[in-house]
XYZ file of C-alpha atoms in Angstrom:
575
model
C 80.123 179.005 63.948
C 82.443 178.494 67.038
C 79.332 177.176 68.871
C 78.712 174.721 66.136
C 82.170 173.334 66.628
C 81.630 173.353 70.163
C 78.782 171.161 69.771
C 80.574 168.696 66.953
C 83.828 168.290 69.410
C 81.646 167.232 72.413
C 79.865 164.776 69.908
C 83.015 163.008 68.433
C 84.255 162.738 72.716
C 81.294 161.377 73.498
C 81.006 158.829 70.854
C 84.677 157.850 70.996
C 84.141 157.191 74.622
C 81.121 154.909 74.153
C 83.669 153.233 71.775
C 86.095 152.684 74.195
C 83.313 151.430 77.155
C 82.079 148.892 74.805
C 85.795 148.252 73.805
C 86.701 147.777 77.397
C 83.639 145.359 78.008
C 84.586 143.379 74.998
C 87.812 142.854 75.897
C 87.053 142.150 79.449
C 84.630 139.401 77.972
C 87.310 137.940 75.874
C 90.008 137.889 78.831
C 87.724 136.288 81.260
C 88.365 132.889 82.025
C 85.992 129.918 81.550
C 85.954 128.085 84.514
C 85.752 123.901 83.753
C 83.979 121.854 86.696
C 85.802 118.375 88.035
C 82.746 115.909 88.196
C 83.445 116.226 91.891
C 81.850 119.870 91.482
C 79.456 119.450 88.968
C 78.199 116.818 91.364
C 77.896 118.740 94.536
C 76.067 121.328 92.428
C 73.152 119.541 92.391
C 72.838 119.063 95.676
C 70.278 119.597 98.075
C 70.885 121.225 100.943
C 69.380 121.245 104.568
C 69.878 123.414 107.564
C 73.296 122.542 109.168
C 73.611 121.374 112.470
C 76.728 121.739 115.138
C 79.861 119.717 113.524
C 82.271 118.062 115.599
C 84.974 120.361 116.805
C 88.416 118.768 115.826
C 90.349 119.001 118.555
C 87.421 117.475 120.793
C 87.409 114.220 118.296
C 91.298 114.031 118.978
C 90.188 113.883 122.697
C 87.691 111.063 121.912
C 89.890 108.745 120.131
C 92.907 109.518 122.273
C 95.233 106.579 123.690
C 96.954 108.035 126.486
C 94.064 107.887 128.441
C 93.852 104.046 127.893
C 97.222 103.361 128.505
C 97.473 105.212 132.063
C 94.264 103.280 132.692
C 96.058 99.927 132.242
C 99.326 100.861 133.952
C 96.991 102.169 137.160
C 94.966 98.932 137.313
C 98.949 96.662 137.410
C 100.713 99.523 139.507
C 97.918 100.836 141.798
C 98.813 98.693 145.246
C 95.266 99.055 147.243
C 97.238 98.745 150.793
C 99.846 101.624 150.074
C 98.263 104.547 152.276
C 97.879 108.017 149.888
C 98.390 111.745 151.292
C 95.592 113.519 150.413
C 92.771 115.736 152.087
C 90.038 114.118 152.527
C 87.614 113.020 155.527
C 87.469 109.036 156.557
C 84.268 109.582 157.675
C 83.102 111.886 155.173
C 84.265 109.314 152.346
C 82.113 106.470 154.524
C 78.913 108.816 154.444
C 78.894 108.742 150.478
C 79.962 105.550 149.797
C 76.970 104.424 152.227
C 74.949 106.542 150.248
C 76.153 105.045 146.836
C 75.423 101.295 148.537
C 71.623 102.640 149.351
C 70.470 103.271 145.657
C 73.104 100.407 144.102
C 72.808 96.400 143.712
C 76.851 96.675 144.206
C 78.026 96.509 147.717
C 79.710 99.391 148.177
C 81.448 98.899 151.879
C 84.254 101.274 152.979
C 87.674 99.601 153.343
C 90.994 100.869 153.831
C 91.999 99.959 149.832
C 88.834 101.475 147.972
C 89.955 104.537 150.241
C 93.847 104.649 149.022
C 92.397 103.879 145.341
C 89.673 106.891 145.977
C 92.662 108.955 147.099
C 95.571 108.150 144.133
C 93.094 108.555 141.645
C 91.849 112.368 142.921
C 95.260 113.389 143.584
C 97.021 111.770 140.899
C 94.444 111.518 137.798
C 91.657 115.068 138.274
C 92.460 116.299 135.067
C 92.162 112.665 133.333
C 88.798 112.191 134.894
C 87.633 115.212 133.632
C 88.872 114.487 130.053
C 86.774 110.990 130.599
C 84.007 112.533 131.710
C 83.434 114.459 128.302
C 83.594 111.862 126.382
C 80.938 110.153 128.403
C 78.644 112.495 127.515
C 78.355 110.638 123.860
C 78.240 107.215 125.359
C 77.105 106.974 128.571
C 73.090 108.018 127.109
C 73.550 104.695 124.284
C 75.191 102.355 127.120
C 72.165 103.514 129.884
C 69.906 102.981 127.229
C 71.224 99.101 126.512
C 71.762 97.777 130.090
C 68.081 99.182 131.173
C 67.028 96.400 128.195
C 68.750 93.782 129.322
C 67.905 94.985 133.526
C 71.416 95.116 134.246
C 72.767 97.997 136.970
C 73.090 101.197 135.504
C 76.665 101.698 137.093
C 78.080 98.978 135.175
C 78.789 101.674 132.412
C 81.725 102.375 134.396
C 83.000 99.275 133.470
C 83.663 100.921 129.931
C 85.742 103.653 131.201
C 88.215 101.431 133.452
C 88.125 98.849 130.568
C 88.533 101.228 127.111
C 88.846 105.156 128.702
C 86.068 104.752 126.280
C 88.271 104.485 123.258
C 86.293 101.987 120.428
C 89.634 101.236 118.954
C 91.393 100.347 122.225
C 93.471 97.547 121.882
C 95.130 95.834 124.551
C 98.582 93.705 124.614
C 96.762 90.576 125.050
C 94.408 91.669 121.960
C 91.510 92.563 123.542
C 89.734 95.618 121.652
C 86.824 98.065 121.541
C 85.116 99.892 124.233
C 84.781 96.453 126.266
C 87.444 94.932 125.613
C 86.340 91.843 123.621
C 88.902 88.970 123.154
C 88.832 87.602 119.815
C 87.031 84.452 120.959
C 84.425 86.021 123.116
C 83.816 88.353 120.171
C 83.268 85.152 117.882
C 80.506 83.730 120.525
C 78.770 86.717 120.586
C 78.478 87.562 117.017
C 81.017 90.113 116.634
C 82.209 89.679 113.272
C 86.131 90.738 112.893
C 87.518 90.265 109.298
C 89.992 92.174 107.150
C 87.888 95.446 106.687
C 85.393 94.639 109.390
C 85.957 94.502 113.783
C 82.475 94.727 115.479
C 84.339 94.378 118.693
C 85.077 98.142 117.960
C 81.630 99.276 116.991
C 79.566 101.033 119.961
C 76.491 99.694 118.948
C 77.100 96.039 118.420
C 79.751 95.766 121.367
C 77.557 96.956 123.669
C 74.495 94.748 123.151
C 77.142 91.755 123.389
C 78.568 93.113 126.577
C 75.118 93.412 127.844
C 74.485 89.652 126.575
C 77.790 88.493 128.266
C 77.001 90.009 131.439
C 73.975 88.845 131.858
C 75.130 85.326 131.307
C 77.690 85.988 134.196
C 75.424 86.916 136.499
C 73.116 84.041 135.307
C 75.942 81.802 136.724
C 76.924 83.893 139.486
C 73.877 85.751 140.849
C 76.312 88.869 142.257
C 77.432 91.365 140.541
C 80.343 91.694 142.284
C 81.284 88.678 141.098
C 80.282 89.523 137.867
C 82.647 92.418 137.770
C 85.569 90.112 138.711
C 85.088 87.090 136.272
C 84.663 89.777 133.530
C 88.510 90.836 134.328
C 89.694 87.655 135.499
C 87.495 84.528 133.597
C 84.678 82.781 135.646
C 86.962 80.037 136.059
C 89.753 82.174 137.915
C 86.372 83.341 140.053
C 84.994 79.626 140.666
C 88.936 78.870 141.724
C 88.797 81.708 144.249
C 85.424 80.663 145.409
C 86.627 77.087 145.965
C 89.946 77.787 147.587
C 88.084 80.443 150.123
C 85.481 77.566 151.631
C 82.517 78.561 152.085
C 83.033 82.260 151.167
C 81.295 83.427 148.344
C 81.311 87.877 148.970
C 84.544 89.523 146.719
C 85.821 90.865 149.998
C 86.286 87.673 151.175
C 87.687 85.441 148.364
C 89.944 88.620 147.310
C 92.846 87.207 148.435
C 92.662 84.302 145.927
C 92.217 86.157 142.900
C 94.590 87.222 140.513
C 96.980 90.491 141.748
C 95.002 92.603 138.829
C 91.628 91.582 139.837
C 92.002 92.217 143.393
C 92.525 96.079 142.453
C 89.642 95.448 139.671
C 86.895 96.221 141.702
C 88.046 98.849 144.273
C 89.290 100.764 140.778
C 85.228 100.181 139.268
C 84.381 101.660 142.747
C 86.390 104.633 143.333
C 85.591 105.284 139.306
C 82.090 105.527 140.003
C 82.629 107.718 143.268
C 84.635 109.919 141.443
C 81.858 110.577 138.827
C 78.770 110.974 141.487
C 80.993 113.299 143.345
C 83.191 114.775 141.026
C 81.778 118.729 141.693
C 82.647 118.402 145.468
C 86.063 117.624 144.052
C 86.291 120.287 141.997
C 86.710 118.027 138.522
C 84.487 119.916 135.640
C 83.557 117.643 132.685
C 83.497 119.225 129.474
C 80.335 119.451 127.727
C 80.047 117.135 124.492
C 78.693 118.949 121.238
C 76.806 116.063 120.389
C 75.623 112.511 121.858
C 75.412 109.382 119.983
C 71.747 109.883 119.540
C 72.443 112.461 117.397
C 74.053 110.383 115.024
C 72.129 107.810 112.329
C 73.348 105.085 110.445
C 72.830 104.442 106.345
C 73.062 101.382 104.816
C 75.630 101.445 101.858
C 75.417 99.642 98.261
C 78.758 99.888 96.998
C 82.048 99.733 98.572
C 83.358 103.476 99.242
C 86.598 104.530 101.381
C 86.513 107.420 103.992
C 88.527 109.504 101.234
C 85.846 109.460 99.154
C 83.064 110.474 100.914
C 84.944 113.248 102.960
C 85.443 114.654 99.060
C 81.651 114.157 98.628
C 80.276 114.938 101.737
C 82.344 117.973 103.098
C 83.518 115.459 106.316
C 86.874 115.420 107.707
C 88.537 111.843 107.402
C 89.119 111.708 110.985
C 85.075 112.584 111.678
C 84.170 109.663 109.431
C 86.888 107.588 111.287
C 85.635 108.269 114.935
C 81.981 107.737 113.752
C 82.938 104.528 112.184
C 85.396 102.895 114.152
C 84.722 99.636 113.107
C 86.022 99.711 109.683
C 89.761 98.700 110.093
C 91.158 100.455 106.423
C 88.864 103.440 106.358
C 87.148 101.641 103.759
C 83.598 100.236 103.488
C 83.187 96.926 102.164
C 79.931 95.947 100.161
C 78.730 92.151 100.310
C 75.446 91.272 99.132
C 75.129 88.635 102.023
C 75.831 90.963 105.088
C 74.527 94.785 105.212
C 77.019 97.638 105.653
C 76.385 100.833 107.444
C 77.779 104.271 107.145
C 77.614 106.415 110.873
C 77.153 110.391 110.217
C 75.812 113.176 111.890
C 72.164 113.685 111.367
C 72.343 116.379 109.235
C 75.471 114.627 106.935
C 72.483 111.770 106.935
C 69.872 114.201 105.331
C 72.690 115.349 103.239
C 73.088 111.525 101.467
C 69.746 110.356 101.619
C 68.409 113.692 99.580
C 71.635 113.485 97.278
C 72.051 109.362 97.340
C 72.093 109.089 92.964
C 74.946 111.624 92.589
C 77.257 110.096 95.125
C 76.649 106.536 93.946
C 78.073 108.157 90.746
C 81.311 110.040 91.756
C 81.940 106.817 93.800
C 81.520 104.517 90.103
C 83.355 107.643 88.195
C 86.296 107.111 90.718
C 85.901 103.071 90.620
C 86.221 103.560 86.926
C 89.721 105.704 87.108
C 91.081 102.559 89.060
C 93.743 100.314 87.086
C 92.877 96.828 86.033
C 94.307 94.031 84.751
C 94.473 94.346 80.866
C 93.693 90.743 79.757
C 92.554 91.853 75.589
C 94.458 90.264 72.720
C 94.555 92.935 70.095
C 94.015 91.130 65.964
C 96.201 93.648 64.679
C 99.308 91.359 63.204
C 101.833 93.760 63.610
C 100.966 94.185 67.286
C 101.225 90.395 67.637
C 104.565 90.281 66.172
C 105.897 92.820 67.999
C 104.154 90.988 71.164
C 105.819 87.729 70.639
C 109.204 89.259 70.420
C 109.329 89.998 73.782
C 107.610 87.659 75.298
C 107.786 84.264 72.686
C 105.471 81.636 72.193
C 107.412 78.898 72.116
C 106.090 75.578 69.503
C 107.523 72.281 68.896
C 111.255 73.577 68.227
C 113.462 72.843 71.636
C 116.828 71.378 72.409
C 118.466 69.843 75.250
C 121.853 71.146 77.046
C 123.135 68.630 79.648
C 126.158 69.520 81.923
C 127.219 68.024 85.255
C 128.944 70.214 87.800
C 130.471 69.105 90.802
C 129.976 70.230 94.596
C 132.981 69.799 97.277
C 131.264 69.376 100.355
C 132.128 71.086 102.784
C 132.140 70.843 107.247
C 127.913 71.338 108.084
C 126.750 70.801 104.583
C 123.776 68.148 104.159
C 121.833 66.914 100.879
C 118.563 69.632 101.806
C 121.196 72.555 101.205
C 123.379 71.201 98.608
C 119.837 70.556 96.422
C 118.275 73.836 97.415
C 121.397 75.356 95.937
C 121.300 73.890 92.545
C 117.737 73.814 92.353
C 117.420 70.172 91.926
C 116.011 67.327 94.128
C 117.156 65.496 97.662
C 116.315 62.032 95.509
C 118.346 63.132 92.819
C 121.544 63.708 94.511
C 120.937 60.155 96.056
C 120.925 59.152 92.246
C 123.771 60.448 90.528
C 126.116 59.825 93.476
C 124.982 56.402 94.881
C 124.048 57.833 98.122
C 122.072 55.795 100.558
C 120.257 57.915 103.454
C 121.643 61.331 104.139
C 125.234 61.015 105.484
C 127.946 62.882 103.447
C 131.446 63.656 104.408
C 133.674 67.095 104.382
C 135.493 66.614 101.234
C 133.320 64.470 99.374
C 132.482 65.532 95.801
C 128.831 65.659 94.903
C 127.918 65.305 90.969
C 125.029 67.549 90.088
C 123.517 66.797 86.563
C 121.657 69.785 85.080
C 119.192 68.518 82.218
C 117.566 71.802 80.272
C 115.278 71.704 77.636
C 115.694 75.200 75.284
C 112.696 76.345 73.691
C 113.842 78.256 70.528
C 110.898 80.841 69.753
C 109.352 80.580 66.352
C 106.476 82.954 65.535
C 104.967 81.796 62.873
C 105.576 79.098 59.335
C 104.375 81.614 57.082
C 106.381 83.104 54.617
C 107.206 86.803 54.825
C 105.331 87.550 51.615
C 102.286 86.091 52.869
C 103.144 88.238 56.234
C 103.371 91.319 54.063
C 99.783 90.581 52.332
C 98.097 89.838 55.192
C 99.165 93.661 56.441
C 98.421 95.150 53.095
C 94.870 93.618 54.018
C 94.418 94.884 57.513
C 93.165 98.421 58.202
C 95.402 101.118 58.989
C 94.025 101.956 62.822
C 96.728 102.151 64.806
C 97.287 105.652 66.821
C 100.636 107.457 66.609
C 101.350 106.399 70.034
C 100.907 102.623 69.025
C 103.122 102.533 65.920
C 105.852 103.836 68.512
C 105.523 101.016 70.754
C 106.027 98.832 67.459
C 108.628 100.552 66.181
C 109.807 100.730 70.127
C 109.834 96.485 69.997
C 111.927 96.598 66.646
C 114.223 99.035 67.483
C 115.103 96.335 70.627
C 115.631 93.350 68.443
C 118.179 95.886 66.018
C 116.647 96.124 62.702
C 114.353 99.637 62.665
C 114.316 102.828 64.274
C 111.464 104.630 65.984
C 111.095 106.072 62.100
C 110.460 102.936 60.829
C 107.564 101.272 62.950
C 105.212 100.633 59.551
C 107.963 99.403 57.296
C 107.014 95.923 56.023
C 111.066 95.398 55.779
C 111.641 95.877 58.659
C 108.684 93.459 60.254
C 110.250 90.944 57.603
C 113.773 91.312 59.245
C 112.698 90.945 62.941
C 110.592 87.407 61.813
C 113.807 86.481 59.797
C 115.872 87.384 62.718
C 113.746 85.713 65.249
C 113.329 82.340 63.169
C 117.243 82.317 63.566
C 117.791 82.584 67.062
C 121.057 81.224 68.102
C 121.234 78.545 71.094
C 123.236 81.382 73.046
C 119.692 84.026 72.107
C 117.673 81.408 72.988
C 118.883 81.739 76.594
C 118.687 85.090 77.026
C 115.034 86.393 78.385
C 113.589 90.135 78.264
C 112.070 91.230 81.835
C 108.440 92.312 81.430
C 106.360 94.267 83.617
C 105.600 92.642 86.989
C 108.555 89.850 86.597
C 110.405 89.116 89.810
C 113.609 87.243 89.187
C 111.466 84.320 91.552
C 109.077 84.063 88.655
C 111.429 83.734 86.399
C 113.272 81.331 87.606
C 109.999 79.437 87.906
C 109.679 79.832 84.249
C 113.249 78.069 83.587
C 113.093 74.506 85.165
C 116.547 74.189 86.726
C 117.312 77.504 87.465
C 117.205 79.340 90.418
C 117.582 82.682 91.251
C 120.705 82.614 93.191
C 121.745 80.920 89.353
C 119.800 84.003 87.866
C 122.006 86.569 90.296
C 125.525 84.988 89.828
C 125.169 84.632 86.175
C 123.590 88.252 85.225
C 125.920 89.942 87.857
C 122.969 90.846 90.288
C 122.933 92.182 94.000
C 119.534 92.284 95.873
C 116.114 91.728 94.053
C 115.799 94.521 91.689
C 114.909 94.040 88.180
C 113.852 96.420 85.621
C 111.072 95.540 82.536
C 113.632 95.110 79.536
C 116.592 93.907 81.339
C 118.016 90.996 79.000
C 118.294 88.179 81.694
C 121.131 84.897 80.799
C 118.469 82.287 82.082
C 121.384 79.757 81.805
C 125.081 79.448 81.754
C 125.977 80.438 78.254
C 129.752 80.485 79.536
C-alpha cells in the first residue's frame, strides 16, 4: 500500500513539473520581444559578402588630410633665407658626394652651393619628424604620380614637387586660392579641364590633377627646354621666368638668373632640392617613414546613378564619413551629384567596391527610400469646400471689391538728407518726390518740408457670391473624408476668425458665420494680414504696394526680423 503511494506521489511531482517546464517555455515565448528591422537592416541583410581586406586606420587618415603640414610648408618656403648659415652636423664634402650622385642619375642639375646646403641643414634639424610624417603619406601617392609622369616622359623627381606644393594634402588650399595636391589656380584649372562647381573641384581629385599637372608641365618645358626652369615658372609664372631671363643677358641656367626672380622663387628650387635629398637619404639621417596600409592602387572607382551624400553610404556601406571624405576629396559638400551629361564616380577600397557592385539594387533603394522621406514643396489644391473656405480665410483671394485710402504725410528735411533716402524711406519713387513738391534736379535744403502722397488700393476679401444655403448643400453633397486631424485644422481656422471652437469644426453654422463674417470685413480688417508659413516681413511688404517694412516694424511694434505664422500684421496705418 505505502509503496503504491510512493509510486502515485513521484507521478503527480513529475507531471506537475513537466507542467511548470512547458509553463516556463510558454511564458518565456510570450515575454520575448519581436524585434522590427529599419529598411536600413532589412537591406544589409541581403547582402553579399566578400572577404575583407585591411581598412584604413583612423588616426593614419587624420595624418593624410592634415593641414599643419601644409601650412609649415608655406611659411618655410617665405621665411627660409638660403644665405643664413645653419648649425648642424653634417660633412660639406660628404653633402657634395651625394648631391653629385643625385646630379648623375637626374635631368635636374643638382650643383652644391652654399644655400641648397643651409636649406639641406634647416630642414634636417628643424623639420625630421615632419618629413617622416610626409613620407607616409607618400607611400599612397607617390606609386599613382610615378605612374603618370613616366606617360607623359617627364623626370620622376618632379613628384616632389607635390610635397613642397600640397604636403600632399588634395584639399590644400592656399591664400591666393590655389588648391589640390598641385596647387591649381582657378584659371589654370579651367584650361586644363578641371571642372570646379558647387559640389564638384577636380583641382582636388588625385587622379584628374595629376594628369593636368603632367599636361602643364610638359607644356613648360615645351617652352623652356630645362627643367629647372620648369620648376621656377611653375612657382613664379613663365612670364616672371622670361623677365628674369631677359634682365640676366645672356644667362639662361636658374643659378644664374636667380637673382632676378621673385624672393619666393629664389628659395623654390633649393627647397625642391634639399626635399628630394632628404627622401634619397633619409635612413642615413635617421628619419623612418611610416608604412601606408594601403596605396592608391588599391582603391577603384564606381560610377554612380543617383545623387547620394557621404552620410548615406557610410550607413549603407559600413564606411566612416571621414574614409569616404579622404577617398573622395573632390566632392566639396560630401555629397555626390548625378547629371546625366557628365559621369560621377564614387572612390572606395577594393573590397567596399566588391561590396556595391554585388549589392548595387539594394543601395539604389535605401538611397530612393531616404530621397522619399525628404520634404517637398506641397503645391495640391484639395476639392473639399470646407478646406477651401477655411484656406481663403487666411490667406484671401481677393476679386473685384477694392478701395482706395489716400493720405499725404510730410518729411522735414533734415542736414545730409537727399531725395534717394527720403524715397527709400517711404517706399515711394525719386520721380515722385520731384512731383508732388516741384523739385527740379536733386538739391533740397535743411528745413525744407517734403510732401509724400501715399495712394493704396484695399482689396476687401470676398470668398465667394453664393448664398450660404447653397454653401450648406453643396457640403451635404460632398463625402465625409476628412481625417480627425483635418477637421481640427478647420475647426483650428474658425476658431481664429471667432465664431467656433475646436468642437465645432463640421458645424454648417458655424462655416455660415465665418463666410458672413468675412463678406463683412471692415476697412480697418481689411488691413490687417495673417503671417503664413515662410513669410518674411520683406515679402510682405512686397505684397502691399506702398509699404515697407520699416512701415511694417513701426506700425506692428517690431524689433529685428522675426515673425511668427499667425501673427496678425497692420499692413497700413489704421491710426
Amino acid at each position: 500500500m505505502n509503496k503504491k503511494r510512493t509510486l502515485s506521489f513521484i507521478a503527480a511531482l513529475v507531471s506537475v513539473a513537466g507542467f511548470a517546464q512547458d509553463s516556463l517555455q510558454a511564458d518565456a515565448a510570450i515575454v520575448k520581444p519581436e524585434v522590427k528591422l529599419s529598411f536600413l537592416d532589412s537591406i544589409k541583410s541581403t547582402f553579399v559578402h566578400h572577404e575583407e581586406m585591411a581598412c584604413i586606420d583612423s588616426l593614419w587618415m587624420e595624418e593624410m588630410a592634415n593641414t599643419d603640414l601644409f601650412e609649415n610648408m608655406q611659411d618655410d618656403l617665405k621665411r627660409i633665407n638660403p644665405d643664413e648659415d645653419v648649425d648642424f652636423s653634417l660633412s660639406t664634402e660628404l653633402l657634395k658626394e651625394r648631391l653629385a650622385a643625385l646630379d648623375a642619375k637626374s635631368p635636374f642639375n643638382i650643383e652644391y652651393s652654399k644655400g641648397l646646403e643651409n636649406i639641406i641643414k634647416s630642414y634636417l634639424k628643424n623639420r625630421p619628424r615632419s618629413y617622416e610624417r610626409l613620407m607616409a603619406i607618400s607611400e599612397y601617392y607617390f606609386p599613382m604620380f610615378e605612374e603618370h609622369l613616366a606617360k607623359y616622359n617627364v623626370p620622376l623627381e618632379i613628384k616632389y614637387l607635390a610635397v613642397i606644393e600640397s604636403a600632399l594634402n588634395p584639399r590644400a588650399k592656399s591664400r591666393v586660392g590655389a588648391t589640390g595636391l598641385w596647387q591649381f589656380m582657378y584659371p589654370t584649372g579651367k584650361q586644363y579641364n578641371l571642372e570646379v562647381n558647387s559640389y564638384v573641384d577636380e583641382r582636388s581629385d588625385p587622379l584628374k590633377a595629376t594628369e593636368a599637372a603632367c599636361q602643364y608641365l610638359t607644356s613648360l618645358y615645351n617652352i623652356f627646354g630645362d627643367w629647372d626652369l620648369v620648376l621656377a615658372s611653375y612657382n613664379a609664372g613663365p612670364g616672371n621666368v622670361t623677365k628674369a631671363i631677359r634682365r640676366s643677358g645672356t644667362y639662361r641656367n636658374y643659378w644664374n638668373i636667380r637673382k632676378n626672380l621673385p624672393k619666393e622663387t629664389q628659395a623654390y628650387n633649393p627647397t625642391f632640392l634639399a626635399t628630394m635629398y632628404i627622401y634619397e637619404y633619409a635612413k642615413e639621417h635617421g628619419i623612418q617613414g611610416k608604412k601606408a596600409p594601403l596605396t592608391y592602387f588599391e582603391t577603384d572607382t564606381i560610377m554612380v546613378k543617383r545623387q547620394m551624400s557621404f552620410r548615406q553610404l557610410a550607413s549603407v556601406l559600413d564606411v566612416p564619413v571621414k574614409q569616404l571624405q579622404f577617398l573622395n576629396p573632390i566632392y566639396k559638400l560630401d555629397v555626390i551629384p548625378y547629371t546625366k551629361d557628365k559621369a560621377h564616380y564614387l572612390r572606395l577600397p577594393k573590397n567596399k567596391i566588391a561590396l556595391f557592385t554585388s549589392n548595387e539594387k539594394g543601395i539604389y533603394a535605401y538611397i530612393d527610400y531616404e530621397d522619399s522621406k525628404r520634404e517637398r514643396p506641397n503645391f495640391s489644391v484639395t476639392p473639399n469646400r470646407r478646406e477651401a473656405i477655411a484656406s481663403n480665410y487666411t490667406k484671401p483671394s481677393y476679386k473685384k471689391n477694392t478701395s482706395v485710402a489716400t493720405k499725404t504725410q510730410t518729411h522735414l528735411v533734415k542736414r545730409g538728407d537727399n531725395l534717394g533716402e527720403i524715397a527709400g524711406k517711404y517706399g515711394v519713387s525719386i520721380a515722385d518726390l520731384r512731383k508732388w513738391n516741384k523739385i527740379k534736379g536733386n538739391n533740397i535744403m535743411a528745413g525744407q518740408k517734403i510732401k509724400i502722397v501715399k495712394t493704396t488700393t484695399v482689396k476687401v476679401p470676398v470668398i465667394d457670391d453664393e448664398p450660404e444655403e447653397a454653401i450648406a448643400a453643396n457640403d451635404a453633397k460632398q463625402p465625409e473624408s476628412k481625417t480627425g486631424a483635418q477637421s481640427k485644422q478647420d475647426a483650428l481656422a474658425f476658431a481664429e476668425a471667432g465664431d467656433c471652437d475646436d468642437n465645432a469644426a463640421d458645424s454648417k453654422p458655424a462655416i455660415a458665420s465665418a463666410v458672413k463674417r468675412q463678406r463683412t470685413t471692415t476697412y480697418e480688417e481689411a488691413r490687417l494680414y495673417i503671417v503664413q508659413k515662410g513669410d518674411s516681413l520683406f515679402s510682405i511688404a512686397r505684397k502691399h504696394p506702398g509699404v515697407t517694412v520699416e512701415n511694417l516694424k513701426k506700425w506692428n511694434e517690431i524689433k529685428g526680423e522675426s515673425i511668427q505664422p499667425g501673427m496678425k500684421l497692420k499692413v497700413g496705418d489704421v491710426n
